[in-house]
PDB file of C-alpha atoms in Angstrom:
ATOM      1  CA  MET A   1       8.526  -1.733  -4.987  1.00  0.00           C
ATOM      2  CA  TYR A   2       6.590   1.703  -5.342  1.00  0.00           C
ATOM      3  CA  LYS A   3       4.054   0.509  -7.669  1.00  0.00           C
ATOM      4  CA  GLY A   4       1.044   2.633  -7.458  1.00  0.00           C
ATOM      5  CA  TYR A   5       2.977   5.562  -5.790  1.00  0.00           C
ATOM      6  CA  LYS A   6       4.054   8.697  -7.404  1.00  0.00           C
ATOM      7  CA  SER A   7       7.305   8.564  -5.849  1.00  0.00           C
ATOM      8  CA  GLU A   8       9.471   6.755  -3.130  1.00  0.00           C
ATOM      9  CA  ARG A   9       8.501   9.465  -0.663  1.00  0.00           C
ATOM     10  CA  ALA A  10       4.882   9.123  -1.355  1.00  0.00           C
ATOM     11  CA  PHE A  11       5.237   5.199  -0.425  1.00  0.00           C
ATOM     12  CA  TYR A  12       6.842   6.091   2.671  1.00  0.00           C
ATOM     13  CA  ASN A  13       4.284   8.633   3.828  1.00  0.00           C
ATOM     14  CA  ALA A  14       1.461   6.170   3.026  1.00  0.00           C
ATOM     15  CA  LYS A  15       3.325   3.263   4.588  1.00  0.00           C
ATOM     16  CA  ILE A  16       4.169   5.210   7.835  1.00  0.00           C
ATOM     17  CA  HIS A  17       0.470   6.013   8.481  1.00  0.00           C
ATOM     18  CA  ALA A  18      -0.443   2.328   7.654  1.00  0.00           C
ATOM     19  CA  LEU A  19       1.945   0.702   9.954  1.00  0.00           C
ATOM     20  CA  ALA A  20       1.032   3.212  12.883  1.00  0.00           C
ATOM     21  CA  CYS A  21      -2.531   2.046  12.534  1.00  0.00           C
ATOM     22  CA  THR A  22      -1.485  -1.689  12.255  1.00  0.00           C
ATOM     23  CA  ILE A  23       0.581  -1.253  15.565  1.00  0.00           C
ATOM     24  CA  ASN A  24      -2.487   0.199  17.410  1.00  0.00           C
ATOM     25  CA  ALA A  25      -5.451   1.694  15.456  1.00  0.00           C
ATOM     26  CA  GLU A  26      -6.665   3.663  18.430  1.00  0.00           C
ATOM     27  CA  THR A  27      -3.411   5.563  19.185  1.00  0.00           C
ATOM     28  CA  ALA A  28      -1.908   5.822  15.599  1.00  0.00           C
ATOM     29  CA  ASP A  29      -1.875   9.539  15.745  1.00  0.00           C
ATOM     30  CA  GLU A  30      -0.173   9.628  19.059  1.00  0.00           C
ATOM     31  CA  ILE A  31       2.332   7.162  17.907  1.00  0.00           C
ATOM     32  CA  LEU A  32       3.439   9.202  15.001  1.00  0.00           C
ATOM     33  CA  LYS A  33       3.344  12.435  17.074  1.00  0.00           C
ATOM     34  CA  ASP A  34       5.655  10.843  19.696  1.00  0.00           C
ATOM     35  CA  ASN A  35       7.831   9.807  16.754  1.00  0.00           C
ATOM     36  CA  LEU A  36       7.886  12.992  15.031  1.00  0.00           C
ATOM     37  CA  VAL A  37       8.772  14.833  18.169  1.00  0.00           C
ATOM     38  CA  LYS A  38      11.668  12.478  18.722  1.00  0.00           C
ATOM     39  CA  ILE A  39      13.013  12.923  15.128  1.00  0.00           C
ATOM     40  CA  ILE A  40      12.451  16.591  14.971  1.00  0.00           C
ATOM     41  CA  GLY A  41      13.870  16.993  18.404  1.00  0.00           C
ATOM     42  CA  SER A  42      17.022  15.212  17.585  1.00  0.00           C
ATOM     43  CA  ARG A  43      17.852  17.527  14.806  1.00  0.00           C
ATOM     44  CA  PRO A  44      20.912  19.894  15.255  1.00  0.00           C
ATOM     45  CA  PHE A  45      18.973  22.911  14.545  1.00  0.00           C
ATOM     46  CA  LYS A  46      15.383  22.880  15.697  1.00  0.00           C
ATOM     47  CA  GLN A  47      12.774  24.481  13.332  1.00  0.00           C
ATOM     48  CA  ALA A  48      10.455  26.950  15.346  1.00  0.00           C
ATOM     49  CA  GLY A  49       7.469  26.021  12.725  1.00  0.00           C
ATOM     50  CA  LEU A  50       7.807  22.241  13.259  1.00  0.00           C
ATOM     51  CA  PHE A  51       8.571  21.973  16.601  1.00  0.00           C
ATOM     52  CA  THR A  52       5.628  22.761  18.791  1.00  0.00           C
ATOM     53  CA  ASP A  53       7.187  22.581  21.995  1.00  0.00           C
ATOM     54  CA  TYR A  54       8.700  25.942  21.703  1.00  0.00           C
ATOM     55  CA  ARG A  55       5.022  27.385  21.354  1.00  0.00           C
ATOM     56  CA  ALA A  56       3.502  29.311  23.939  1.00  0.00           C
ATOM     57  CA  PRO A  57       2.847  27.538  27.421  1.00  0.00           C
ATOM     58  CA  GLY A  58      -0.747  25.813  27.146  1.00  0.00           C
ATOM     59  CA  THR A  59      -0.787  25.589  23.206  1.00  0.00           C
ATOM     60  CA  ASP A  60      -2.455  22.271  22.620  1.00  0.00           C
ATOM     61  CA  ARG A  61      -0.231  20.157  19.973  1.00  0.00           C
ATOM     62  CA  SER A  62      -3.233  18.179  18.524  1.00  0.00           C
ATOM     63  CA  ASP A  63      -4.461  21.191  16.526  1.00  0.00           C
ATOM     64  CA  SER A  64      -1.166  21.892  15.028  1.00  0.00           C
ATOM     65  CA  ASP A  65      -0.573  21.329  11.109  1.00  0.00           C
ATOM     66  CA  SER A  66       3.217  20.878  11.982  1.00  0.00           C
ATOM     67  CA  TRP A  67       2.988  17.116  13.160  1.00  0.00           C
ATOM     68  CA  ARG A  68       2.939  15.912   9.683  1.00  0.00           C
ATOM     69  CA  VAL A  69       5.037  13.082   8.209  1.00  0.00           C
ATOM     70  CA  THR A  70       5.631  15.431   5.200  1.00  0.00           C
ATOM     71  CA  ASN A  71       7.531  17.548   7.396  1.00  0.00           C
ATOM     72  CA  LEU A  72      10.209  15.047   7.674  1.00  0.00           C
ATOM     73  CA  THR A  73      13.146  14.826   5.378  1.00  0.00           C
ATOM     74  CA  ASP A  74      13.340  11.841   3.028  1.00  0.00           C
ATOM     75  CA  GLY A  75      16.176  10.019   5.142  1.00  0.00           C
ATOM     76  CA  GLU A  76      14.047  10.649   8.143  1.00  0.00           C
ATOM     77  CA  ALA A  77      10.860   9.292   6.655  1.00  0.00           C
ATOM     78  CA  ARG A  78      12.733   6.314   5.370  1.00  0.00           C
ATOM     79  CA  GLY A  79      14.173   5.687   9.089  1.00  0.00           C
ATOM     80  CA  LEU A  80      10.874   6.249  10.699  1.00  0.00           C
ATOM     81  CA  TYR A  81       9.414   3.589   8.161  1.00  0.00           C
ATOM     82  CA  TYR A  82      12.007   1.056   9.055  1.00  0.00           C
ATOM     83  CA  GLN A  83      11.415   1.476  12.733  1.00  0.00           C
ATOM     84  CA  LEU A  84       7.822   1.350  12.535  1.00  0.00           C
ATOM     85  CA  LEU A  85       8.017  -1.825  10.283  1.00  0.00           C
ATOM     86  CA  LYS A  86      10.428  -3.382  13.034  1.00  0.00           C
ATOM     87  CA  ASP A  87       7.919  -2.213  15.799  1.00  0.00           C
ATOM     88  CA  CYS A  88       4.843  -3.891  13.752  1.00  0.00           C
ATOM     89  CA  LYS A  89       6.702  -7.158  13.651  1.00  0.00           C
ATOM     90  CA  ASN A  90       7.256  -7.131  17.284  1.00  0.00           C
ATOM     91  CA  VAL A  91       3.919  -6.264  17.965  1.00  0.00           C
ATOM     92  CA  LYS A  92       2.642  -8.949  15.796  1.00  0.00           C
ATOM     93  CA  ALA A  93       4.974 -11.707  17.151  1.00  0.00           C
ATOM     94  CA  ASN A  94       3.789 -10.450  20.764  1.00  0.00           C
ATOM     95  CA  MET A  95       0.240 -10.970  19.839  1.00  0.00           C
ATOM     96  CA  LYS A  96       0.980 -14.465  18.438  1.00  0.00           C
ATOM     97  CA  THR A  97       2.962 -15.385  21.698  1.00  0.00           C
ATOM     98  CA  SER A  98       0.212 -14.046  23.921  1.00  0.00           C
ATOM     99  CA  ASN A  99      -2.680 -15.570  21.842  1.00  0.00           C
ATOM    100  CA  MET A 100      -0.917 -19.081  22.133  1.00  0.00           C
ATOM    101  CA  ILE A 101      -0.184 -18.793  25.880  1.00  0.00           C
ATOM    102  CA  LEU A 102      -3.824 -18.026  26.475  1.00  0.00           C
ATOM    103  CA  GLY A 103      -5.180 -20.361  24.116  1.00  0.00           C
ATOM    104  CA  ILE A 104      -6.898 -17.817  21.745  1.00  0.00           C
ATOM    105  CA  GLN A 105      -7.090 -18.626  18.111  1.00  0.00           C
ATOM    106  CA  GLY A 106      -7.033 -15.295  15.924  1.00  0.00           C
ATOM    107  CA  SER A 107      -9.371 -15.087  13.205  1.00  0.00           C
ATOM    108  CA  GLU A 108      -6.974 -13.470  10.858  1.00  0.00           C
ATOM    109  CA  MET A 109      -5.340 -15.290   7.995  1.00  0.00           C
ATOM    110  CA  SER A 110      -2.415 -17.217   9.008  1.00  0.00           C
ATOM    111  CA  ASP A 111       1.022 -16.787   7.313  1.00  0.00           C
ATOM    112  CA  SER A 112       0.902 -20.345   5.824  1.00  0.00           C
ATOM    113  CA  GLN A 113      -2.568 -19.365   4.348  1.00  0.00           C
ATOM    114  CA  ARG A 114      -1.261 -16.202   2.597  1.00  0.00           C
ATOM    115  CA  ARG A 115       1.997 -18.146   1.384  1.00  0.00           C
ATOM    116  CA  ARG A 116      -0.250 -20.713  -0.194  1.00  0.00           C
ATOM    117  CA  ILE A 117      -2.298 -18.304  -1.885  1.00  0.00           C
ATOM    118  CA  ILE A 118       0.472 -16.441  -3.272  1.00  0.00           C
ATOM    119  CA  LYS A 119       2.088 -19.564  -4.408  1.00  0.00           C
ATOM    120  CA  LEU A 120      -0.884 -20.668  -6.515  1.00  0.00           C
ATOM    121  CA  ALA A 121      -1.796 -17.406  -7.836  1.00  0.00           C
ATOM    122  CA  LYS A 122       1.749 -15.933  -8.742  1.00  0.00           C
ATOM    123  CA  TYR A 123       3.673 -19.001  -9.442  1.00  0.00           C
ATOM    124  CA  ASN A 124       1.238 -21.748 -10.429  1.00  0.00           C
ATOM    125  CA  PHE A 125      -1.236 -19.620 -12.418  1.00  0.00           C
ATOM    126  CA  ASN A 126       1.209 -16.866 -13.241  1.00  0.00           C
ATOM    127  CA  TRP A 127      -1.360 -14.258 -12.307  1.00  0.00           C
ATOM    128  CA  THR A 128      -0.632 -10.448 -11.915  1.00  0.00           C
ATOM    129  CA  ILE A 129      -1.355  -8.821  -8.757  1.00  0.00           C
ATOM    130  CA  GLU A 130      -4.625  -7.088 -10.525  1.00  0.00           C
ATOM    131  CA  VAL A 131      -5.911 -10.676 -11.469  1.00  0.00           C
ATOM    132  CA  THR A 132      -5.312 -11.989  -8.021  1.00  0.00           C
ATOM    133  CA  PHE A 133      -6.941  -9.176  -6.407  1.00  0.00           C
ATOM    134  CA  SER A 134     -10.038  -9.378  -8.822  1.00  0.00           C
ATOM    135  CA  LYS A 135     -10.356 -13.218  -8.236  1.00  0.00           C
ATOM    136  CA  ILE A 136     -10.121 -13.013  -4.231  1.00  0.00           C
ATOM    137  CA  LEU A 137     -12.855 -10.272  -4.516  1.00  0.00           C
ATOM    138  CA  GLU A 138     -14.856 -12.667  -6.885  1.00  0.00           C
ATOM    139  CA  PHE A 139     -14.482 -15.461  -4.154  1.00  0.00           C
ATOM    140  CA  CYS A 140     -15.122 -13.149  -1.230  1.00  0.00           C
ATOM    141  CA  PRO A 141     -17.145 -10.424  -2.282  1.00  0.00           C
ATOM    142  CA  GLU A 142     -17.993  -9.332   1.220  1.00  0.00           C
ATOM    143  CA  LEU A 143     -14.274  -8.034   1.468  1.00  0.00           C
ATOM    144  CA  ALA A 144     -14.964  -5.340  -1.051  1.00  0.00           C
ATOM    145  CA  LYS A 145     -17.213  -3.524   1.357  1.00  0.00           C
ATOM    146  CA  ARG A 146     -14.191  -3.173   3.896  1.00  0.00           C
ATOM    147  CA  LEU A 147     -11.789  -1.594   1.273  1.00  0.00           C
ATOM    148  CA  THR A 148     -11.415   2.070   0.444  1.00  0.00           C
ATOM    149  CA  PRO A 149     -12.269   2.915  -3.171  1.00  0.00           C
ATOM    150  CA  TRP A 150      -8.655   3.978  -3.464  1.00  0.00           C
ATOM    151  CA  GLN A 151      -7.450   0.742  -2.485  1.00  0.00           C
ATOM    152  CA  ILE A 152      -9.853  -1.132  -4.907  1.00  0.00           C
ATOM    153  CA  GLN A 153      -9.057   1.329  -7.994  1.00  0.00           C
ATOM    154  CA  ASN A 154      -5.237   0.907  -7.261  1.00  0.00           C
ATOM    155  CA  THR A 155      -5.532  -2.997  -6.557  1.00  0.00           C
ATOM    156  CA  LYS A 156      -3.977  -2.793  -3.160  1.00  0.00           C
ATOM    157  CA  ILE A 157      -3.611  -6.465  -2.310  1.00  0.00           C
ATOM    158  CA  GLN A 158      -1.796  -6.076   1.181  1.00  0.00           C
ATOM    159  CA  PRO A 159      -5.035  -4.476   2.773  1.00  0.00           C
ATOM    160  CA  LEU A 160      -6.914  -7.136   1.348  1.00  0.00           C
ATOM    161  CA  TYR A 161      -4.853  -9.740   2.817  1.00  0.00           C
ATOM    162  CA  ASN A 162      -4.892  -8.085   6.026  1.00  0.00           C
ATOM    163  CA  LEU A 163      -8.743  -8.190   6.125  1.00  0.00           C
ATOM    164  CA  MET A 164      -9.155 -11.890   5.269  1.00  0.00           C
ATOM    165  CA  SER A 165     -10.191 -14.279   8.014  1.00  0.00           C
ATOM    166  CA  LYS A 166      -8.850 -17.921   8.241  1.00  0.00           C
ATOM    167  CA  VAL A 167     -12.266 -19.005   6.977  1.00  0.00           C
ATOM    168  CA  GLN A 168     -12.314 -16.518   3.905  1.00  0.00           C
ATOM    169  CA  ALA A 169      -8.809 -17.786   3.292  1.00  0.00           C
ATOM    170  CA  ASN A 170      -9.649 -21.208   3.198  1.00  0.00           C
ATOM    171  CA  ARG A 171     -12.467 -20.408   0.844  1.00  0.00           C
ATOM    172  CA  VAL A 172      -9.960 -18.751  -1.655  1.00  0.00           C
ATOM    173  CA  ILE A 173      -7.258 -21.612  -1.322  1.00  0.00           C
ATOM    174  CA  LYS A 174     -10.194 -24.331  -1.846  1.00  0.00           C
ATOM    175  CA  ARG A 175     -11.312 -22.446  -5.153  1.00  0.00           C
ATOM    176  CA  LEU A 176      -7.778 -22.054  -6.247  1.00  0.00           C
ATOM    177  CA  GLU A 177      -6.756 -25.753  -5.618  1.00  0.00           C
ATOM    178  CA  LYS A 178     -10.015 -26.533  -7.545  1.00  0.00           C
ATOM    179  CA  ILE A 179      -8.995 -24.360 -10.495  1.00  0.00           C
ATOM    180  CA  GLU A 180      -5.479 -25.965 -10.315  1.00  0.00           C
ATOM    181  CA  ARG A 181      -7.082 -29.559 -10.499  1.00  0.00           C
ATOM    182  CA  ARG A 182      -9.160 -28.633 -13.444  1.00  0.00           C
ATOM    183  CA  ASN A 183      -6.272 -27.156 -15.255  1.00  0.00           C
ATOM    184  CA  LYS A 184      -4.360 -30.325 -14.853  1.00  0.00           C
ATOM    185  CA  GLU A 185      -7.210 -32.263 -15.871  1.00  0.00           C
ATOM    186  CA  ASP A 186      -7.490 -30.240 -19.201  1.00  0.00           C
ATOM    187  CA  GLU A 187      -3.900 -30.556 -19.957  1.00  0.00           C
ATOM    188  CA  MET A 188      -4.203 -34.703 -19.562  1.00  0.00           C
ATOM    189  CA  SER A 189      -6.993 -34.767 -21.850  1.00  0.00           C
TER     190      SER A 189
END
């Protein structure tokens, strides 16, 4: 579960920031600050260094280094991760419903396309995540420009899936199905 991360806590820290950006990229910092205020404010003993509302009036919270996920305990970070995961699922469901009501087709890859790619790569070809990642980038090289060097180096496939459009996903699925047909023909001959 924590592959590519030094520890469980590093996993939660990274995912908390990613989920906040997924919920709303423009206000991700405010989402995190609001959640941190709630969590730190609910502690039985408020730590003055971590709770800036106890600072002098007029002090701006935004320049403070105290609003960091690393200031949470492991249990608080885990709880915040699961809360943001639930919020992210709700936001995604609300966006799907509102797009359906408005008749707008989103450009992002559908869940069925994602399942099809995973089924072909993982179960039919027995490819590792690294191989799947490199093949998708081979089929859609334009996606590599939108990934960070760290994501490419550590073969983070979830951000890659999140960047794929329906057209790109169809291209990948067609190429994988072509490879599957070719493999079946090779087995028969």
